Structure formats: C-alpha cells, structure tokens
C-alpha cells in the first residue's frame, strides 16, 4: 500500500548516459511476513572504530505519525523508504527525508500526526523497534 498523503520528488541521473528521470515517491508498506503492512525507516549510524552503517526498522502507520509528531524522524536523522506511485524504479528504492511540506494538509496522515499526544511516552513496541537503530526514547 502506498501512503499517498506524503509525496517527495526525486531525480535520478543515469551513470551510463546521463539521462535524468524524475519520480514522485511515496512511502510504501512492506509485503514480507514480519513487516507486512509496515513502513521502513532508515538511519545512518556512526560508531567509533567501525564503518558507517545503515540500520532500519519497520513501523506502523500510527507509529510513523507518532515519530513525526514528536520530531524523532528529524532529531535522529531518519529517512523513510519510498517507491514511485506510477511505473517502476530502476534499482533499490531510495530512502528520503520527510519534511512537513511533503505531507498533504488535511490528509488522513496529517490528521493522525495532529492527534498524537506528544506528552505521552512511546509504546513498548515502538521503543523496541527503535532499538534496532540505536535510538532510545
């Protein structure tokens, strides 16, 4: 399922011939067993003495709205795995940062973000998911 409430434009330049393609990307839910119906969020981790690595975890629609409302995505440098709404993307789907301007005002996702009570602590499931990316809430 595509979350069309969020749209990010992405331009891909071919390394072979320099042809530019522009895609309108949206977050999408995974189709694998353990992460079925969840969105993938990705974070670059830099640990002293080790190579920089990307860590990802999967969150539900409501958890994604909570992370966005609490500013966790921006604070810890998370990106969301995206795919094109139409056509196919050549290669691995990119992870993009979501800015407030990328969310359609008045959309179901925007309303879900507004309804989050930021004074409450995150649920145990969300905290556990974020531990995979070395983030503690």
Short mmCIF file of N, CA and C in Angstrom, two decimals:
data_model
loop_
_atom_site.label_atom_id
_atom_site.label_comp_id
_atom_site.label_asym_id
_atom_site.label_seq_id
_atom_site.Cartn_x
_atom_site.Cartn_y
_atom_site.Cartn_z
N UNK A 1 0.84 -1.18 0.00
CA UNK A 1 0.00 0.00 0.00
C UNK A 1 0.89 1.25 0.00
N UNK A 2 0.53 2.19 -0.83
CA UNK A 2 1.24 3.47 -0.86
C UNK A 2 0.58 4.45 0.09
N UNK A 3 1.38 5.24 0.76
CA UNK A 3 0.88 6.32 1.60
C UNK A 3 0.97 7.59 0.75
N UNK A 4 -0.05 7.85 -0.04
CA UNK A 4 -0.02 8.97 -0.98
C UNK A 4 -0.20 10.32 -0.30
N UNK A 5 -0.43 10.32 1.03
CA UNK A 5 -0.53 11.58 1.78
C UNK A 5 0.83 12.27 1.84
N UNK A 6 1.89 11.51 1.58
CA UNK A 6 3.25 12.05 1.58
C UNK A 6 3.82 11.86 0.18
N UNK A 7 4.34 12.94 -0.39
CA UNK A 7 4.94 12.85 -1.72
C UNK A 7 6.25 13.63 -1.74
N UNK A 8 7.28 13.00 -2.31
CA UNK A 8 8.60 13.61 -2.42
C UNK A 8 9.08 13.43 -3.85
N UNK A 9 9.54 14.51 -4.46
CA UNK A 9 10.07 14.41 -5.82
C UNK A 9 11.54 13.99 -5.75
N UNK A 10 11.92 13.08 -6.65
CA UNK A 10 13.28 12.55 -6.66
C UNK A 10 13.76 12.45 -8.11
N UNK A 11 14.95 12.99 -8.38
CA UNK A 11 15.52 12.92 -9.73
C UNK A 11 16.70 11.96 -9.71
N UNK A 12 16.66 11.02 -10.63
CA UNK A 12 17.70 10.01 -10.77
C UNK A 12 18.44 10.28 -12.07
N UNK A 13 19.77 10.33 -12.01
CA UNK A 13 20.60 10.55 -13.20
C UNK A 13 21.33 9.25 -13.50
N UNK A 14 21.14 8.76 -14.72
CA UNK A 14 21.79 7.52 -15.14
C UNK A 14 23.29 7.71 -15.22
N UNK A 15 24.05 6.76 -14.66
CA UNK A 15 25.51 6.84 -14.71
C UNK A 15 26.02 6.51 -16.11
N UNK A 16 25.26 5.76 -16.87
CA UNK A 16 25.68 5.34 -18.21
C UNK A 16 25.59 6.47 -19.22
N UNK A 17 24.38 7.07 -19.32
CA UNK A 17 24.17 8.06 -20.39
C UNK A 17 23.74 9.43 -19.90
N UNK A 18 23.67 9.65 -18.60
CA UNK A 18 23.34 10.97 -18.06
C UNK A 18 21.88 11.36 -18.18
N UNK A 19 21.01 10.42 -18.55
CA UNK A 19 19.58 10.71 -18.69
C UNK A 19 18.98 10.93 -17.31
N UNK A 20 18.21 12.00 -17.18
CA UNK A 20 17.57 12.35 -15.91
C UNK A 20 16.12 11.87 -15.93
N UNK A 21 15.73 11.20 -14.84
CA UNK A 21 14.35 10.78 -14.67
C UNK A 21 13.86 11.34 -13.34
N UNK A 22 12.67 11.91 -13.35
CA UNK A 22 12.10 12.43 -12.12
C UNK A 22 10.93 11.56 -11.70
N UNK A 23 10.93 11.17 -10.44
CA UNK A 23 9.89 10.31 -9.89
C UNK A 23 9.19 11.03 -8.75
N UNK A 24 7.89 10.78 -8.60
CA UNK A 24 7.14 11.24 -7.44
C UNK A 24 7.04 10.03 -6.52
N UNK A 25 7.73 10.09 -5.38
CA UNK A 25 7.85 8.94 -4.49
C UNK A 25 6.93 9.07 -3.28
N UNK A 26 6.48 7.90 -2.79
CA UNK A 26 5.61 7.82 -1.61
C UNK A 26 6.13 6.71 -0.69
N UNK A 27 5.91 6.82 0.62
CA UNK A 27 6.22 5.69 1.50
C UNK A 27 5.33 4.50 1.12
N UNK A 28 5.84 3.32 1.29
CA UNK A 28 5.05 2.13 0.98
C UNK A 28 5.19 1.11 2.08
N UNK A 29 4.16 0.26 2.21
CA UNK A 29 4.21 -0.78 3.23
C UNK A 29 4.89 -2.02 2.67
N UNK A 30 5.59 -2.71 3.53
CA UNK A 30 6.33 -3.90 3.13
C UNK A 30 5.38 -5.07 2.93
N UNK A 31 5.83 -6.05 2.16
CA UNK A 31 4.99 -7.21 1.86
C UNK A 31 5.56 -8.50 2.45
N UNK A 32 6.62 -8.40 3.24
CA UNK A 32 7.21 -9.58 3.86
C UNK A 32 6.45 -9.94 5.13
N UNK A 33 6.62 -11.16 5.60
CA UNK A 33 5.84 -11.67 6.74
C UNK A 33 5.92 -10.81 8.00
N UNK A 34 7.11 -10.66 8.54
CA UNK A 34 7.25 -9.97 9.83
C UNK A 34 6.94 -8.48 9.75
N UNK A 35 7.15 -7.89 8.60
CA UNK A 35 6.95 -6.45 8.47
C UNK A 35 5.77 -6.11 7.56
N UNK A 36 4.89 -7.06 7.35
CA UNK A 36 3.73 -6.87 6.47
C UNK A 36 2.90 -5.67 6.91
N UNK A 37 2.67 -4.75 6.00
CA UNK A 37 1.85 -3.58 6.29
C UNK A 37 2.54 -2.48 7.07
N UNK A 38 3.87 -2.56 7.20
CA UNK A 38 4.61 -1.55 7.96
C UNK A 38 5.54 -0.77 7.03
N UNK A 39 5.90 0.43 7.47
CA UNK A 39 6.78 1.31 6.72
C UNK A 39 8.21 1.16 7.23
N UNK A 40 9.18 1.21 6.32
CA UNK A 40 10.57 1.07 6.72
C UNK A 40 11.19 2.45 6.94
N UNK A 41 11.79 2.64 8.11
CA UNK A 41 12.54 3.86 8.37
C UNK A 41 14.02 3.48 8.49
N UNK A 42 14.88 4.37 7.98
CA UNK A 42 16.31 4.07 7.86
C UNK A 42 17.11 5.17 8.52
N UNK A 43 18.22 4.77 9.16
CA UNK A 43 19.08 5.74 9.85
C UNK A 43 20.54 5.35 9.65
N UNK A 44 21.38 6.34 9.37
CA UNK A 44 22.82 6.12 9.30
C UNK A 44 23.38 6.14 10.71
N UNK A 45 24.19 5.13 11.04
CA UNK A 45 24.78 5.05 12.38
C UNK A 45 26.29 5.12 12.24
N UNK A 46 26.90 5.96 13.06
CA UNK A 46 28.36 6.11 13.07
C UNK A 46 28.85 5.69 14.45
N UNK A 47 29.57 4.57 14.48
CA UNK A 47 30.12 4.08 15.74
C UNK A 47 31.63 4.20 15.68
N UNK A 48 32.26 4.70 16.73
CA UNK A 48 33.72 4.86 16.74
C UNK A 48 34.43 3.53 16.45
N UNK A 49 35.36 3.55 15.51
CA UNK A 49 36.13 2.37 15.19
C UNK A 49 35.47 1.43 14.20
N UNK A 50 34.26 1.74 13.75
CA UNK A 50 33.55 0.90 12.80
C UNK A 50 33.17 1.71 11.57
N UNK A 51 32.85 1.00 10.49
CA UNK A 51 32.36 1.68 9.29
C UNK A 51 30.96 2.24 9.56
N UNK A 52 30.61 3.31 8.86
CA UNK A 52 29.25 3.83 8.95
C UNK A 52 28.31 2.79 8.34
N UNK A 53 27.20 2.57 9.01
CA UNK A 53 26.23 1.57 8.53
C UNK A 53 24.83 2.18 8.53
N UNK A 54 23.95 1.57 7.73
CA UNK A 54 22.55 1.96 7.73
C UNK A 54 21.79 0.90 8.52
N UNK A 55 20.94 1.36 9.41
CA UNK A 55 20.08 0.46 10.17
C UNK A 55 18.65 0.85 9.88
N UNK A 56 17.80 -0.15 9.78
CA UNK A 56 16.40 0.15 9.51
C UNK A 56 15.50 -0.66 10.43
N UNK A 57 14.28 -0.21 10.54
CA UNK A 57 13.26 -0.91 11.30
C UNK A 57 11.92 -0.60 10.64
N UNK A 58 10.91 -1.33 11.04
CA UNK A 58 9.59 -1.17 10.44
C UNK A 58 8.61 -0.67 11.48
N UNK A 59 7.76 0.28 11.08
CA UNK A 59 6.77 0.88 11.98
C UNK A 59 5.40 0.92 11.31
N UNK A 60 4.37 0.94 12.12
CA UNK A 60 3.01 1.03 11.61
C UNK A 60 2.67 2.47 11.21
N UNK A 61 1.52 2.64 10.60
CA UNK A 61 1.04 3.97 10.21
C UNK A 61 0.98 4.88 11.43
N UNK A 62 0.39 4.39 12.51
CA UNK A 62 0.24 5.21 13.72
C UNK A 62 1.58 5.52 14.36
N UNK A 63 2.50 4.55 14.35
CA UNK A 63 3.82 4.78 14.91
C UNK A 63 4.59 5.80 14.08
N UNK A 64 4.44 5.75 12.75
CA UNK A 64 5.10 6.72 11.88
C UNK A 64 4.56 8.12 12.18
N UNK A 65 3.25 8.24 12.37
CA UNK A 65 2.65 9.53 12.71
C UNK A 65 3.18 10.02 14.06
N UNK A 66 3.32 9.12 15.02
CA UNK A 66 3.84 9.49 16.35
C UNK A 66 5.29 9.96 16.25
N UNK A 67 6.10 9.24 15.49
CA UNK A 67 7.50 9.64 15.32
C UNK A 67 7.60 11.02 14.68
N UNK A 68 6.75 11.26 13.71
CA UNK A 68 6.77 12.55 13.04
C UNK A 68 6.31 13.66 13.99
N UNK A 69 5.22 13.42 14.74
CA UNK A 69 4.68 14.43 15.66
C UNK A 69 5.68 14.78 16.75
N UNK A 70 6.42 13.80 17.23
CA UNK A 70 7.38 14.04 18.31
C UNK A 70 8.72 14.55 17.80
N UNK A 71 8.88 14.64 16.49
CA UNK A 71 10.11 15.16 15.92
C UNK A 71 11.27 14.16 15.93
N UNK A 72 10.97 12.90 16.16
CA UNK A 72 12.02 11.87 16.26
C UNK A 72 12.69 11.65 14.90
N UNK A 73 11.92 11.67 13.82
CA UNK A 73 12.49 11.45 12.49
C UNK A 73 13.57 12.48 12.18
N UNK A 74 13.27 13.73 12.47
CA UNK A 74 14.22 14.81 12.20
C UNK A 74 15.38 14.81 13.19
N UNK A 75 15.07 14.63 14.46
CA UNK A 75 16.09 14.68 15.52
C UNK A 75 17.19 13.64 15.33
N UNK A 76 16.81 12.43 14.93
CA UNK A 76 17.78 11.35 14.79
C UNK A 76 18.17 11.07 13.34
N UNK A 77 17.72 11.89 12.41
CA UNK A 77 18.13 11.76 11.01
C UNK A 77 17.54 10.57 10.27
N UNK A 78 16.31 10.22 10.57
CA UNK A 78 15.67 9.11 9.89
C UNK A 78 15.18 9.50 8.50
N UNK A 79 15.20 8.54 7.61
CA UNK A 79 14.60 8.65 6.29
C UNK A 79 13.56 7.54 6.19
N UNK A 80 12.64 7.69 5.24
CA UNK A 80 11.60 6.69 5.03
C UNK A 80 11.81 6.08 3.65
N UNK A 81 11.73 4.75 3.56
CA UNK A 81 11.89 4.06 2.27
C UNK A 81 10.70 4.42 1.38
N UNK A 82 10.99 4.83 0.15
CA UNK A 82 9.96 5.33 -0.76
C UNK A 82 9.94 4.52 -2.06
N UNK A 83 8.82 4.58 -2.78
CA UNK A 83 8.74 3.99 -4.11
C UNK A 83 7.82 4.87 -4.96
N UNK A 84 7.94 4.76 -6.29
CA UNK A 84 7.13 5.61 -7.16
C UNK A 84 5.66 5.20 -7.14
N UNK A 85 4.80 6.18 -7.29
CA UNK A 85 3.36 5.91 -7.34
C UNK A 85 2.97 5.26 -8.65
N UNK A 86 3.67 5.59 -9.71
CA UNK A 86 3.38 5.03 -11.03
C UNK A 86 4.69 4.57 -11.65
N UNK A 87 4.63 3.47 -12.36
CA UNK A 87 5.82 2.97 -13.02
C UNK A 87 6.72 2.20 -12.07
N UNK A 88 7.93 1.94 -12.52
CA UNK A 88 8.88 1.19 -11.71
C UNK A 88 10.12 2.04 -11.49
N UNK A 89 10.80 1.76 -10.41
CA UNK A 89 12.02 2.48 -10.08
C UNK A 89 13.20 1.57 -10.41
N UNK A 90 14.16 2.08 -11.17
CA UNK A 90 15.30 1.23 -11.55
C UNK A 90 16.30 1.08 -10.39
N UNK A 91 16.28 -0.03 -9.74
CA UNK A 91 17.20 -0.24 -8.63
C UNK A 91 16.48 -0.28 -7.31
N UNK A 92 17.27 -0.23 -6.22
CA UNK A 92 16.72 -0.27 -4.87
C UNK A 92 15.95 1.01 -4.57
N UNK A 93 14.81 0.87 -3.92
CA UNK A 93 14.00 2.04 -3.58
C UNK A 93 14.77 2.94 -2.62
N UNK A 94 14.81 4.24 -2.91
CA UNK A 94 15.58 5.15 -2.06
C UNK A 94 14.86 5.48 -0.75
N UNK A 95 15.64 5.89 0.23
CA UNK A 95 15.10 6.38 1.49
C UNK A 95 15.24 7.91 1.46
N UNK A 96 14.16 8.62 1.76
CA UNK A 96 14.14 10.08 1.68
C UNK A 96 13.67 10.67 3.00
N UNK A 97 14.16 11.86 3.30
CA UNK A 97 13.72 12.61 4.48
C UNK A 97 12.33 13.17 4.19
N UNK A 98 11.48 13.18 5.21
CA UNK A 98 10.13 13.72 5.05
C UNK A 98 10.07 15.07 5.76
N UNK A 99 9.83 16.11 5.01
CA UNK A 99 9.65 17.46 5.56
C UNK A 99 8.17 17.73 5.72
N UNK A 100 7.80 18.65 6.61
CA UNK A 100 6.37 18.97 6.78
C UNK A 100 5.70 19.39 5.47
N UNK A 101 6.44 20.02 4.58
CA UNK A 101 5.85 20.45 3.31
C UNK A 101 5.53 19.28 2.39
N UNK A 102 6.07 18.09 2.68
CA UNK A 102 5.80 16.91 1.86
C UNK A 102 4.50 16.21 2.24
N UNK A 103 3.89 16.61 3.34
CA UNK A 103 2.65 15.98 3.81
C UNK A 103 1.47 16.83 3.35
N UNK A 104 0.53 16.17 2.72
CA UNK A 104 -0.65 16.87 2.21
C UNK A 104 -1.51 17.35 3.39
N UNK A 105 -1.72 18.68 3.50
CA UNK A 105 -2.53 19.22 4.61
C UNK A 105 -3.95 18.66 4.58
N UNK A 106 -4.44 18.29 5.75
CA UNK A 106 -5.79 17.78 5.87
C UNK A 106 -5.94 16.31 5.49
N UNK A 107 -4.87 15.66 5.12
CA UNK A 107 -4.92 14.25 4.72
C UNK A 107 -5.05 13.38 5.97
N UNK A 108 -5.44 12.11 5.81
CA UNK A 108 -5.53 11.23 6.98
C UNK A 108 -4.22 11.13 7.77
N UNK A 109 -3.06 11.14 7.08
CA UNK A 109 -1.79 11.08 7.81
C UNK A 109 -1.56 12.38 8.58
N UNK A 110 -1.86 13.52 7.98
CA UNK A 110 -1.70 14.81 8.65
C UNK A 110 -2.59 14.85 9.90
N UNK A 111 -3.81 14.36 9.78
CA UNK A 111 -4.72 14.34 10.93
C UNK A 111 -4.20 13.39 12.01
N UNK A 112 -3.62 12.24 11.60
CA UNK A 112 -3.06 11.30 12.57
C UNK A 112 -1.89 11.93 13.33
N UNK A 113 -1.08 12.71 12.64
CA UNK A 113 0.05 13.41 13.28
C UNK A 113 -0.48 14.42 14.29
N UNK A 114 -1.51 15.16 13.92
CA UNK A 114 -2.07 16.19 14.80
C UNK A 114 -2.73 15.59 16.04
N UNK A 115 -3.23 14.36 15.94
CA UNK A 115 -3.94 13.73 17.06
C UNK A 115 -3.01 13.07 18.07
N UNK A 116 -1.72 13.00 17.77
CA UNK A 116 -0.77 12.36 18.68
C UNK A 116 -0.58 13.22 19.92
N UNK A 117 -0.68 12.59 21.09
CA UNK A 117 -0.42 13.27 22.35
C UNK A 117 1.08 13.18 22.62
N UNK A 118 1.80 14.26 22.34
CA UNK A 118 3.25 14.24 22.45
C UNK A 118 3.74 14.17 23.90
N UNK A 119 2.85 14.40 24.87
CA UNK A 119 3.25 14.33 26.27
C UNK A 119 3.35 12.88 26.76
N UNK A 120 2.71 11.95 26.07
CA UNK A 120 2.77 10.54 26.46
C UNK A 120 4.05 9.91 25.91
N UNK A 121 4.59 8.97 26.67
CA UNK A 121 5.80 8.28 26.20
C UNK A 121 5.42 7.27 25.11
N UNK A 122 6.42 6.89 24.34
CA UNK A 122 6.21 5.95 23.24
C UNK A 122 5.82 4.57 23.79
N UNK A 123 5.09 3.83 22.98
CA UNK A 123 4.69 2.48 23.39
C UNK A 123 5.90 1.55 23.42
N UNK A 124 5.76 0.45 24.11
CA UNK A 124 6.85 -0.52 24.22
C UNK A 124 7.24 -1.06 22.85
N UNK A 125 6.26 -1.31 21.98
CA UNK A 125 6.54 -1.83 20.65
C UNK A 125 7.37 -0.84 19.84
N UNK A 126 7.05 0.44 19.94
CA UNK A 126 7.80 1.45 19.20
C UNK A 126 9.21 1.59 19.76
N UNK A 127 9.35 1.61 21.06
CA UNK A 127 10.68 1.70 21.67
C UNK A 127 11.55 0.51 21.26
N UNK A 128 10.96 -0.67 21.25
CA UNK A 128 11.69 -1.88 20.84
C UNK A 128 12.12 -1.79 19.38
N UNK A 129 11.23 -1.31 18.52
CA UNK A 129 11.57 -1.17 17.10
C UNK A 129 12.72 -0.19 16.92
N UNK A 130 12.71 0.89 17.67
CA UNK A 130 13.76 1.91 17.53
C UNK A 130 15.11 1.46 18.07
N UNK A 131 15.12 0.49 18.97
CA UNK A 131 16.39 -0.01 19.50
C UNK A 131 17.25 -0.62 18.38
N UNK A 132 16.63 -1.15 17.35
CA UNK A 132 17.38 -1.70 16.21
C UNK A 132 18.20 -0.63 15.53
N UNK A 133 17.80 0.62 15.68
CA UNK A 133 18.51 1.73 15.03
C UNK A 133 19.32 2.54 16.04
N UNK A 134 19.54 1.98 17.21
CA UNK A 134 20.32 2.62 18.29
C UNK A 134 19.69 3.91 18.79
N UNK A 135 18.37 3.97 18.82
CA UNK A 135 17.65 5.13 19.35
C UNK A 135 16.85 4.69 20.57
N UNK A 136 17.02 5.42 21.68
CA UNK A 136 16.26 5.12 22.89
C UNK A 136 15.36 6.31 23.19
N UNK A 137 14.06 6.02 23.31
CA UNK A 137 13.09 7.07 23.67
C UNK A 137 12.70 6.93 25.11
#
